Coordinates of C-alpha atoms in Angstrom, one line a residue:
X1 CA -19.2 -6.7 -33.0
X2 CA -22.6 -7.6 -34.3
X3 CA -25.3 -8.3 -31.9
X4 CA -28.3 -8.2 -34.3
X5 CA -29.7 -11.4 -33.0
X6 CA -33.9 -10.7 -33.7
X7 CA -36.7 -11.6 -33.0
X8 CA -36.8 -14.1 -36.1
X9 CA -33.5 -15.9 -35.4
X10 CA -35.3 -16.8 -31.6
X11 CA -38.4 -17.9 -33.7
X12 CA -36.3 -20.2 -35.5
X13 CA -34.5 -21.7 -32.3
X14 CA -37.9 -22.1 -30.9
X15 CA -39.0 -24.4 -33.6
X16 CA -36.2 -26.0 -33.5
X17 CA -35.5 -26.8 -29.8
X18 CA -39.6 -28.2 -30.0
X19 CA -38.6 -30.2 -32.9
X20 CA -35.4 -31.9 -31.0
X21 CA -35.6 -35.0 -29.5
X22 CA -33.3 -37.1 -27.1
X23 CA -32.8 -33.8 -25.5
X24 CA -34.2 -32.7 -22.0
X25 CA -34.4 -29.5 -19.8
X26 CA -31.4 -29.3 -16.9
X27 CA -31.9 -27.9 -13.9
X28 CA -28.7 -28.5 -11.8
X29 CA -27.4 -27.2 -9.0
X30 CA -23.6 -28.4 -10.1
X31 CA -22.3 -29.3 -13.3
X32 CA -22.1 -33.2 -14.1
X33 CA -18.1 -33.0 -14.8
X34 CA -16.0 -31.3 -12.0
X35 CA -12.7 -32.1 -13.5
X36 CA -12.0 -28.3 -15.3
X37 CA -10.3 -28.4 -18.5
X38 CA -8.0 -25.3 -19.3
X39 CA -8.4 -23.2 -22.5
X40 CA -10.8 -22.0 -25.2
X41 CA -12.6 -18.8 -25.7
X42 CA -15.3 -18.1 -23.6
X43 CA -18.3 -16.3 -25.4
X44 CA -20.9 -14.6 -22.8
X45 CA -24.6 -12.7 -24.1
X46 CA -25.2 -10.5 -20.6
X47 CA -28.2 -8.4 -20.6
X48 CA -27.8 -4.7 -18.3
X49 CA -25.6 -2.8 -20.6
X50 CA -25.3 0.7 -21.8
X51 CA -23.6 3.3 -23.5
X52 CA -22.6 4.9 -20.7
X53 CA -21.2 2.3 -19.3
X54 CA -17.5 2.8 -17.5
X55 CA -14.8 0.1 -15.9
X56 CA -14.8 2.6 -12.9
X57 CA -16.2 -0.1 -10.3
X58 CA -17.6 3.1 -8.8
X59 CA -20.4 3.3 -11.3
X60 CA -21.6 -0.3 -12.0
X61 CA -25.1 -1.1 -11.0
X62 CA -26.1 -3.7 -14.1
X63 CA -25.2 -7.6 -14.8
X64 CA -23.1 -6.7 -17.3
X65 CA -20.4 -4.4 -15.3
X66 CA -20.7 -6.8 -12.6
X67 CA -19.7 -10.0 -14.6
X68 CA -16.9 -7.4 -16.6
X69 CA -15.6 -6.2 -13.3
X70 CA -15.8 -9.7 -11.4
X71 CA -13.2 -11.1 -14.2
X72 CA -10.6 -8.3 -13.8
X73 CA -10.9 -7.2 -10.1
X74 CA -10.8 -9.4 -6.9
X75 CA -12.3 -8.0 -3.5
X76 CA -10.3 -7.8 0.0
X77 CA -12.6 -10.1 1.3
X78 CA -15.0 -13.5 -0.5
X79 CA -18.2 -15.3 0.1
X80 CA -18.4 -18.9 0.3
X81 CA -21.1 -19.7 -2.7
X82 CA -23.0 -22.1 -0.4
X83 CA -23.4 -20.1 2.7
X84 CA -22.6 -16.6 1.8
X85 CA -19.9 -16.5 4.9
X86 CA -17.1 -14.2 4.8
X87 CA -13.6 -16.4 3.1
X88 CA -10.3 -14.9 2.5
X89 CA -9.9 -12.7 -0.6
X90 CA -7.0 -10.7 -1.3
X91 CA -6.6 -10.5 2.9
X92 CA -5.7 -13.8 4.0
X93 CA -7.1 -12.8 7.4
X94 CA -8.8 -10.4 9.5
X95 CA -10.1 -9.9 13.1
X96 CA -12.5 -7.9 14.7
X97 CA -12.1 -5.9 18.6
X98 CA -13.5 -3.3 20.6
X99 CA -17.2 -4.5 20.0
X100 CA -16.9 -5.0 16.1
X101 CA -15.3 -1.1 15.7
X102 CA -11.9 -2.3 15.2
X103 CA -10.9 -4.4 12.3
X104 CA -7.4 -5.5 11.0
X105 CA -6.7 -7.8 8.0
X106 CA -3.7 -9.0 7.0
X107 CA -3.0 -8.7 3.0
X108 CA -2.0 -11.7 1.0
X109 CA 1.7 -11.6 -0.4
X110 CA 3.5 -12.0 -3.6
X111 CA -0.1 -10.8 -5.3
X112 CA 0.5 -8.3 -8.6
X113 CA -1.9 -6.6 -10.1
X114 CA -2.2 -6.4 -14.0
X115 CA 0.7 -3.8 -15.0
X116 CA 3.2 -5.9 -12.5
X117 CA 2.9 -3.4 -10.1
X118 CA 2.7 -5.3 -6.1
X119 CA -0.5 -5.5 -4.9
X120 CA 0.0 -3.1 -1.1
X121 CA -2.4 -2.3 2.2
X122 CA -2.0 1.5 0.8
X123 CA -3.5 0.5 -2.3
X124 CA -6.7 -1.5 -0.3
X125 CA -6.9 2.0 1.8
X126 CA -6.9 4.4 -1.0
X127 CA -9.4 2.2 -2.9
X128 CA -11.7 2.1 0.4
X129 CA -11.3 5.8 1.0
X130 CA -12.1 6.6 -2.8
X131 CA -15.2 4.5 -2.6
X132 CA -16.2 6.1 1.0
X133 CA -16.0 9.6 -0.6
X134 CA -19.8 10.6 -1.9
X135 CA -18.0 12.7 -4.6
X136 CA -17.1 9.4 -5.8
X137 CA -21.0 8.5 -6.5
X138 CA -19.9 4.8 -5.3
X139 CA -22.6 2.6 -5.2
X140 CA -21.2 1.4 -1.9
X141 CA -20.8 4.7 -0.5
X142 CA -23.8 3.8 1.9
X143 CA -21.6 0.9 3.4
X144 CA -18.8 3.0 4.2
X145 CA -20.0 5.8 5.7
X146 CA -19.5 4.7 8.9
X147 CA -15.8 4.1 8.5
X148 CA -14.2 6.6 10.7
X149 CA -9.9 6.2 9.8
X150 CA -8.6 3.6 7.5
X151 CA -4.5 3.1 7.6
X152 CA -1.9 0.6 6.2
X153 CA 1.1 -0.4 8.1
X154 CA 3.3 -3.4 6.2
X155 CA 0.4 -5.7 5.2
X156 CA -1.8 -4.7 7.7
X157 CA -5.2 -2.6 7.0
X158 CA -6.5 -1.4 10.3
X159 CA -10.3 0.2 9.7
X160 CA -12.1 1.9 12.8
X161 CA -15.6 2.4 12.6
X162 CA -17.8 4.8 14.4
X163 CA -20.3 2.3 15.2
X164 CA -20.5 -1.5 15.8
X165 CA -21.0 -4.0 12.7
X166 CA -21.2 -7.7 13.5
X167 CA -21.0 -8.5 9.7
X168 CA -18.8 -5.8 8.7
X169 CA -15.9 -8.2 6.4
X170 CA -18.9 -8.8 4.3
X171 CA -19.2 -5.4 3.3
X172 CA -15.5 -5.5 1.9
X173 CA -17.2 -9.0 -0.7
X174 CA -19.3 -6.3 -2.6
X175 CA -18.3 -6.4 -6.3
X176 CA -18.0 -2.6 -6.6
X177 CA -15.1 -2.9 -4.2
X178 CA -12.2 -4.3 -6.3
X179 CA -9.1 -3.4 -5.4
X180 CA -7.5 -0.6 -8.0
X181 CA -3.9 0.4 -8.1
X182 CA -3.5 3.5 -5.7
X183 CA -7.0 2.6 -5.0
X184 CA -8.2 4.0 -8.4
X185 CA -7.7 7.9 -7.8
X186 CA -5.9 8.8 -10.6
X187 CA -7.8 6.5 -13.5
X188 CA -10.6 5.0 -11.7
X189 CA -11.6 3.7 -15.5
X190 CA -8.1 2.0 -16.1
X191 CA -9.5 -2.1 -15.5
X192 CA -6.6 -2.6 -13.9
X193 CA -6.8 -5.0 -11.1
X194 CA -5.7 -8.1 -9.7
X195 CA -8.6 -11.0 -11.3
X196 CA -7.4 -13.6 -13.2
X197 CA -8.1 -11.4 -16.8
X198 CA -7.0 -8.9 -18.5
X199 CA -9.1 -6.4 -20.5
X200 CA -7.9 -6.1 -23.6
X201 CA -10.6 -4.3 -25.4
X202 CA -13.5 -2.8 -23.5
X203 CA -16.4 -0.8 -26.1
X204 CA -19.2 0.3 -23.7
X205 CA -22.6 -1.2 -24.2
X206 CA -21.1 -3.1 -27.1
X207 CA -18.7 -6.4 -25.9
X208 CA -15.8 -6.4 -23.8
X209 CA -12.7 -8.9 -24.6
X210 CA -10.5 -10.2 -22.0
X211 CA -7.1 -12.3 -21.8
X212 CA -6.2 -14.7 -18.8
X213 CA -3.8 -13.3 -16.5
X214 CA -0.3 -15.2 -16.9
X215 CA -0.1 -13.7 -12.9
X216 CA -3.4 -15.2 -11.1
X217 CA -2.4 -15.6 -7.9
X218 CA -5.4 -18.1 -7.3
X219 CA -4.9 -21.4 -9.6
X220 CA -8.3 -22.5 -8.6
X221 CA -10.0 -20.2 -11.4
X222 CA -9.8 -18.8 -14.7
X223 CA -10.2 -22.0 -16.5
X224 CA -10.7 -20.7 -20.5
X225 CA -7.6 -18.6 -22.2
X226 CA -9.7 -15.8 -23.6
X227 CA -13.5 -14.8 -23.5
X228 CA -15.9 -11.8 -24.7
X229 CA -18.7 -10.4 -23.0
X230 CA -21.2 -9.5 -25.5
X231 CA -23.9 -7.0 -24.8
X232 CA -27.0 -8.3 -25.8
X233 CA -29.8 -6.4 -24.1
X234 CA -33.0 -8.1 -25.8
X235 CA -34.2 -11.7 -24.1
X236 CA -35.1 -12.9 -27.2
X237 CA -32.2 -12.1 -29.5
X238 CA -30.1 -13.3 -26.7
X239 CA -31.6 -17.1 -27.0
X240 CA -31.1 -16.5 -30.7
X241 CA -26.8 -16.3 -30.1
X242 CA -27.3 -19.0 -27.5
X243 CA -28.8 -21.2 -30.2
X244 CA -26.3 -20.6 -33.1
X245 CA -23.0 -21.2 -30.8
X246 CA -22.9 -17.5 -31.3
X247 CA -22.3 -17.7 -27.3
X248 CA -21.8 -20.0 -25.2
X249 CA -23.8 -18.7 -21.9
X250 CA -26.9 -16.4 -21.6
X251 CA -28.0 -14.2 -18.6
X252 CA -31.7 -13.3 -17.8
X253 CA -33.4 -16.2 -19.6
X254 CA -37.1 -15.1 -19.6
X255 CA -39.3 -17.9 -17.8
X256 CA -41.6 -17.6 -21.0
X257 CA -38.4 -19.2 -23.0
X258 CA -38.2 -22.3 -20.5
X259 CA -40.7 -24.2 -21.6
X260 CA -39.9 -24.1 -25.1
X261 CA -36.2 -25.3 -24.4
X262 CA -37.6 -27.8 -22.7
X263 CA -35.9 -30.0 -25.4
X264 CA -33.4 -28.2 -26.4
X265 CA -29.8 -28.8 -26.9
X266 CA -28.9 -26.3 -24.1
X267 CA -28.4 -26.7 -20.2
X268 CA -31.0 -24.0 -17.9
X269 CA -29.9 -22.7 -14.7
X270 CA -32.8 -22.2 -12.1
X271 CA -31.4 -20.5 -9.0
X272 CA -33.6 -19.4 -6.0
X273 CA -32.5 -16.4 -4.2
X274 CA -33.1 -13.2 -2.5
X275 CA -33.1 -11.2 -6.1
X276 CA -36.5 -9.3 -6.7
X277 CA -38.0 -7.0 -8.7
X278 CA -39.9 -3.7 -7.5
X279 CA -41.6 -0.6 -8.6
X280 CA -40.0 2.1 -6.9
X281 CA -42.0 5.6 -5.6
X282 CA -39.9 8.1 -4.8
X283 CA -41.2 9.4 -1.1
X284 CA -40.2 12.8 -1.9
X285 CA -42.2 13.7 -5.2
X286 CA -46.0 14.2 -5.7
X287 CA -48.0 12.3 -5.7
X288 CA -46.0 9.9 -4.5
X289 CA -45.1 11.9 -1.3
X290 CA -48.3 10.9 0.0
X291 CA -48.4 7.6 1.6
X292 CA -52.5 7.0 1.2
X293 CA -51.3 7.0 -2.9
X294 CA -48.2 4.6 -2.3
X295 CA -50.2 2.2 0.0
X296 CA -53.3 2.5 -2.9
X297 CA -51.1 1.4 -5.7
X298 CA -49.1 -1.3 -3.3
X299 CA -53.3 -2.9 -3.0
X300 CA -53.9 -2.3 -6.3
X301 CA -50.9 -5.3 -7.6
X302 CA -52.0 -8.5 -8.1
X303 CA -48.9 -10.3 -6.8
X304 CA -50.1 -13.5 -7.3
X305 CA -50.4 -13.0 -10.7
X306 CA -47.7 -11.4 -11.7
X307 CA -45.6 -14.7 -10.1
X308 CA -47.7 -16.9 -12.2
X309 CA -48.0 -15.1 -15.2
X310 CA -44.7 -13.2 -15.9
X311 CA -42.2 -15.1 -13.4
X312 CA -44.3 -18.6 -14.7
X313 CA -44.0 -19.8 -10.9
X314 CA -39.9 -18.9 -11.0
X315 CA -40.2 -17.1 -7.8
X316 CA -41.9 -16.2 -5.0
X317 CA -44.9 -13.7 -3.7
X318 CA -43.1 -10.1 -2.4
X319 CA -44.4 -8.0 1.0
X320 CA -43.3 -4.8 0.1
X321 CA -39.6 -5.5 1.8
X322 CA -36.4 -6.3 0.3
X323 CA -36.3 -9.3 2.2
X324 CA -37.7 -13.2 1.9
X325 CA -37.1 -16.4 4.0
X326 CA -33.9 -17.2 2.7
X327 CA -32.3 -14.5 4.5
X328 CA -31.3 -15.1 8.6
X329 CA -34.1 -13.5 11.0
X330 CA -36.7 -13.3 8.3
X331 CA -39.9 -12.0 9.9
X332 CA -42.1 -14.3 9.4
X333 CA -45.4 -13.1 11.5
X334 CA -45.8 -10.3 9.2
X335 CA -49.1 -11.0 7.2
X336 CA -48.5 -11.0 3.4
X337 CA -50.4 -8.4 1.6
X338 CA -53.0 -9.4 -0.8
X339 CA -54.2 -7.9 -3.8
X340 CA -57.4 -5.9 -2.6
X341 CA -59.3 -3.6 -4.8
X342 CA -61.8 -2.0 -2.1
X343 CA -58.9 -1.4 0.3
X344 CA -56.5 0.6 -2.8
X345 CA -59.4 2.2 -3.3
X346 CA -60.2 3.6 -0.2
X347 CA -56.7 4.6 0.2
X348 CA -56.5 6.7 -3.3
X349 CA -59.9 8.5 -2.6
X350 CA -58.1 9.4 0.6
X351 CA -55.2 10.4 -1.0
X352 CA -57.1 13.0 -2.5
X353 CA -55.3 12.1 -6.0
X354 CA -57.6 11.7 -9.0
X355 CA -55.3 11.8 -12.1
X356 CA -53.9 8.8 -13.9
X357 CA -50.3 7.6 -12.3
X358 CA -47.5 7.7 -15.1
X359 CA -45.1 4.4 -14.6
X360 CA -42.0 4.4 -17.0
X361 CA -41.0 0.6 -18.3
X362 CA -38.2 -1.0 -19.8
X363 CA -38.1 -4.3 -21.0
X364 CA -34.8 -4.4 -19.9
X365 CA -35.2 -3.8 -16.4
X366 CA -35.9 -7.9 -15.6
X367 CA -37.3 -10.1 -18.0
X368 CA -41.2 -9.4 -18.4
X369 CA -41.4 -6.3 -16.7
X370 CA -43.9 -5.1 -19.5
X371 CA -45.9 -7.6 -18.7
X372 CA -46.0 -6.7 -15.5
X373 CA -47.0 -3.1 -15.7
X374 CA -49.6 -4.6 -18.1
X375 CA -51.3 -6.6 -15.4
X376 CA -50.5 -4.0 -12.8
X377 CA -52.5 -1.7 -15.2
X378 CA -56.0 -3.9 -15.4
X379 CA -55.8 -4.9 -11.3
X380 CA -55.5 -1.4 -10.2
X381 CA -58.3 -0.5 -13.0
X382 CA -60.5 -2.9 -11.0
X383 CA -59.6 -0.1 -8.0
X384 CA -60.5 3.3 -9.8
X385 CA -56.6 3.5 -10.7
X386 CA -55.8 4.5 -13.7
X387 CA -52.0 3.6 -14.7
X388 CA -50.4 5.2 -18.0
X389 CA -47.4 3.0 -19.1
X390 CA -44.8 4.7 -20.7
X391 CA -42.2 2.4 -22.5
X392 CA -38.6 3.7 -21.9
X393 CA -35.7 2.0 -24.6
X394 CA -33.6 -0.4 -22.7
X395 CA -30.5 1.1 -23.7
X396 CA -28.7 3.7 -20.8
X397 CA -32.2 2.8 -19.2
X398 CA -30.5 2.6 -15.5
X399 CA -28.5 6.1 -16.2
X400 CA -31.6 7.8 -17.5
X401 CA -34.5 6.4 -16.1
X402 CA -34.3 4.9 -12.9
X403 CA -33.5 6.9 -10.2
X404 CA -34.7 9.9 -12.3
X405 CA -38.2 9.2 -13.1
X406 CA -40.7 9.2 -10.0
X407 CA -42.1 6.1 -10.6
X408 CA -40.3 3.1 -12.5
X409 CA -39.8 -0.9 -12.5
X410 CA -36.7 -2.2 -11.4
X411 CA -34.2 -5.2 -10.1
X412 CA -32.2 -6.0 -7.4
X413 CA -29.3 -8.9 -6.8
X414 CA -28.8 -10.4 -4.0
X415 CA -26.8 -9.2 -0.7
X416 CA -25.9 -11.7 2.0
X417 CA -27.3 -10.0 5.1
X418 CA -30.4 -7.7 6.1
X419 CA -28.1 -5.2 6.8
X420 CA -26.9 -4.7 3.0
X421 CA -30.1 -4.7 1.2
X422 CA -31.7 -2.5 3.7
X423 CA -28.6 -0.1 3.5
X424 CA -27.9 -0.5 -0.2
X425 CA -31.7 0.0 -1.2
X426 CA -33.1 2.2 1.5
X427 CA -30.5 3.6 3.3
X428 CA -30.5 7.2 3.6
X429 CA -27.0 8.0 1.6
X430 CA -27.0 5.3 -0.6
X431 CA -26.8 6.3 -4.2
X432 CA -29.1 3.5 -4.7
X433 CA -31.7 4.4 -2.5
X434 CA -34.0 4.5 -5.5
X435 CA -37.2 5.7 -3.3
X436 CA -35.2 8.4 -2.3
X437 CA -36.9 7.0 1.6
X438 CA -35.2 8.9 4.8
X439 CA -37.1 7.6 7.4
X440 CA -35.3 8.7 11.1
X441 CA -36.6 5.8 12.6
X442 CA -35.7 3.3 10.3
X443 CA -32.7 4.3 10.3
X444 CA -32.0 4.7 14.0
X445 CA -33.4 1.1 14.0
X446 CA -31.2 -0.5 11.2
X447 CA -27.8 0.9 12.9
X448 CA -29.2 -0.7 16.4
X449 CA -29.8 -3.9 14.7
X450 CA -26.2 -3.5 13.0
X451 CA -24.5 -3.7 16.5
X452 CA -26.8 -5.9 18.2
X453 CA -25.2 -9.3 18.7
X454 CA -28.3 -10.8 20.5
X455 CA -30.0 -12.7 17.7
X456 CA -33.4 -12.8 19.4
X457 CA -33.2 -8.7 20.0
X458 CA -31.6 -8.3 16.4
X459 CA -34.5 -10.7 15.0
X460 CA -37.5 -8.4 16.8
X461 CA -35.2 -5.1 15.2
X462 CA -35.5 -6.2 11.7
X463 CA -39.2 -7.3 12.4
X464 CA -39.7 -3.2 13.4
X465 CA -37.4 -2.3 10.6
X466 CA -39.4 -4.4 7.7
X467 CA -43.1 -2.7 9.0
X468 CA -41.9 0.7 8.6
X469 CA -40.8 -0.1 5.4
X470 CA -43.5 -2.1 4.3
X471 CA -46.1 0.1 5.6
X472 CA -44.5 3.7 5.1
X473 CA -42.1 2.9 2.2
X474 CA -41.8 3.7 -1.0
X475 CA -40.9 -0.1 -2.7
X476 CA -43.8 -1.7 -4.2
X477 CA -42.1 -5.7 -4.5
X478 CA -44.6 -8.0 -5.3
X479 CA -41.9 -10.9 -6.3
X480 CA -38.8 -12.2 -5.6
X481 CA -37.7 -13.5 -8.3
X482 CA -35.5 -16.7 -9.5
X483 CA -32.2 -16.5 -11.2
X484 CA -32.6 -17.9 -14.9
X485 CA -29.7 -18.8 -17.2
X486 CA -28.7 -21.1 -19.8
X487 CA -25.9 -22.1 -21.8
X488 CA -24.5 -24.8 -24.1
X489 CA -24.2 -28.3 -23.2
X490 CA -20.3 -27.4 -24.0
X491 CA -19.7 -25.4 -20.6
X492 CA -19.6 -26.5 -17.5
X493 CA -18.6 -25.8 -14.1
X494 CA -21.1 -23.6 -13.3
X495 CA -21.3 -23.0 -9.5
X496 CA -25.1 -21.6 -8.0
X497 CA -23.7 -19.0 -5.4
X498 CA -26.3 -17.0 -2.9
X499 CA -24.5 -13.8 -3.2
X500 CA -25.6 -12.9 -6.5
X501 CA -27.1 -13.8 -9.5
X502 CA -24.2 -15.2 -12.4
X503 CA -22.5 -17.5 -9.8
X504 CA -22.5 -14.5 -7.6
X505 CA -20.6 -12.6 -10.6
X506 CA -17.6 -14.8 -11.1
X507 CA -19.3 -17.0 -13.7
X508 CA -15.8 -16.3 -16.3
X509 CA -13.8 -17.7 -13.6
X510 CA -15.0 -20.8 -13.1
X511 CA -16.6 -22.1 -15.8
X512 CA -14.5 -24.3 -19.1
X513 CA -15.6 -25.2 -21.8
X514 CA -15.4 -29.1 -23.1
X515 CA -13.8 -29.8 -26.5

């Protein structure tokens, strides 16, 4: 499968999509025809792939294994696309006791997974307790932890926790969590599940083709017969396939690109959200283990610009916390932090630091994130800073760079709560805690706010919980960033959803295409 879409095929679209007329820029929140049609193949250009890239849900940290993985699997538990609440999944049920440390959910019947074997509660245990296990590597790991005996009795799943969690049937929505046949032990990498498509053909960091499952237990999605997933990790060669009919929907449309489809023949998808982008330190390697250095560098961003320059206004000014005013018990009081040359340097003459500070950058890592290190590069010059970029290739750039290099960009999705972006990116034994950040008292003061059923004593707990990390963290997030898609005038059904970016994932299943 061919993906060498360059840089002159966008060129082209671009003069073409200016020379258009009759033609304007969408920005809907729905699609105009609701009525789905059935059939068609379904062509996708996702950027975030790799290589390396396995169906073991385990492993998936990019776009692309999350819209893969979101067509074959189904989770125990759903989120309502308009208010991220908890809705049946695979368990048409569930209830909480003993101060949110006992849960039970009842499984949904006559449900088979791909190779006609029954869907059982033994296979939602063993999938939970493979995922729980940090041999696994889970990216989800973090979330489990606290999961003290999981067992299945008929189509019961009764999990006991060690410790309260208000908002715990959320945890079971996250898209690494699909539900495997004997929970995945024996082939974690079959893509076997129970979503409404079959893989048929899966070549890593190349395309991935699917079939529609004859067995969907949920008639409400899975509109198209057949689609592909097409790796396609440059921005530009992406709007190239988008433009030819090569594919019919594009991921991580660069906010450079949206005013010059402003008449073109294609439909853009502008989603607010809690997705952001940072430039993580790790907390445990010099020189970043000194916290004089990591608040210099966090003065030396000129946030401001970086929104207006590389997100083109697509977004929204970051405070060094994974967390915006879109999420419940946002703390608001918390002064945002401007771009101040005297004060970062102050703070890197204290640090006692005089070399240059090395920061590795993909393209790939969210759409203008050169850019951004470019801009970072001059404001902190202002400061006495000087930053050496070094470029990284896009491919196997999550598997090789991030999390291994001391100081990198990176993106985040979104996650419903406080809880799960502070666990997921922060939390001491999350493998995605790419600061490496083991703070005791954040800690203790995330797993109080966990329990806490007060909202006005949870609110003043995340308020603590965001100044420690804003103040003594490693993240450096000076945006939050808008979701940006397109596709062809041809698809529709496209549903925003505020758990993720990619209609929260699902964007296969609900979408059809018009003859």
């Amino acid at each position: 499968m061919s993906t060498s879409w360059n840089r002159r095929d966008f060129l082209k679209f671009s003069l073409a999509a200016g020379a258009a007329s009759g033609m304007s820029l969408t920005l809907p929140a729905q699609a105009a025809d609701n009525t789905p049609k059935k059939g068609g193949h379904l062509k996708l250009g996702i950027d975030g792939a790799a290589t390396t890239d396995l169906l073991d849900p385990a492993t998936w940290i990019s776009s692309y294994m999350m819209v893969v993985g979101c067509a074959w699997g189904d989770t125990l538990v759903r989120t309502d696309p308009a208010s991220g609440k908890a809705i049946p999944g695979l368990a048409e049920s569930w209830e909480g006791s003993e101060k949110s440390t006992r849960w039970v959910f009842t499984l949904r019947k006559g449900v088979l997974f791909h190779n006609g074997q029954p869907l059982t509660a033994d296979d939602v245990v063993k999938t939970i307790l493979r995922h729980r296990d940090p041999k696994s590597r889970s990216g989800v790991v973090a979330y489990l932890s606290s999961i003290q005996s999981a067992t299945a009795e008929g189509d019961k799943i009764t999990l006991t926790l060690n410790e309260s969690n208000v908002d715990f049937p959320l945890v079971l929505s996250l898209w690494n969590l699909q539900i495997q046949p004997g929970g995945g032990v024996e082939n974690p990498n079959a893509g076997i599940g129970t979503g409404p498509y079959r893989i048929v053909k899966f070549d890593a960091g190349v395309y991935t083709q699917l079939e529609k499952n004859p067995h969907d237990w949920d008639s409400g999605r899975g509109h198209v017969a057949s689609a592909e997933v097409i790796a396609i990790n440059d921005a530009s060669s992406r709007v190239a396939a988008l433009s030819t009919g090569k594919v019919h929907f594009i991921s991580g449309l660069s906010p450079k690109i949206v005013a010059l489809l402003k008449n073109g023949p294609v439909t853009v998808y502008n989603t607010p959200g809690r997705g952001h982008y940072t430039l993580p330190m790790m907390v445990d390697k010099p020189p970043f283990d000194n916290n004089d250095l990591r608040l210099a560098l966090k003065y030396a961003i000129d946030r401001q610009q970086i929104l207006d320059r590389v997100l083109g206004g697509y977004g929204s000014l970051g405070n060094d916390f994974p967390v915006n005013p879109a999420y419940p018990l946002f703390p608001a009081d918390i002064p945002q932090r401007q771009y101040d040359a005297e004060k970062a340097a102050f703070h890197f003459k204290k640090s006692g630091y005089t070399g240059p500070i090395v920061l590795d950058v993909a393209e790939g890592a969210f759409p203008g994130a050169v850019d951004a290190a470019t801009l970072f590069q001059l404001s902190a010059q202002q400061a006495g800073i000087k930053i050496d970029i070094r470029r990284q290739p896009d491919d196997g750039y999550w598997n090789n760079v991030w999390r291994n290099k001391p100081f990198c960009v990176s993106s985040w999705g979104t996650r419903l709560t406080q809880d799960l972006i502070y666990s997921l990116e922060l939390g001491p034994t999350s493998a995605s805690n790419e600061t490496n950040f083991a703070n005791p008292q954040f800690a203790s003061l995330l797993k109080l706010a966990r329990a806490e059923e007060d909202e006005a004593k949870r609110r003043a707990l995340y308020h603590d919980i965001a100044l420690i990390v804003r103040d003594e963290g490693g993240t450096l997030l000076p945006v939050f960033n808008n979701y940006l898609n397109a596709s062809s005038k041809k698809l529709q059904g496209y549903t925003e959803d505020v758990g993720n970016d990619l209609s929260n994932g699902q964007v296969i299943s609900r979408v059809w295409l018009n003859s």
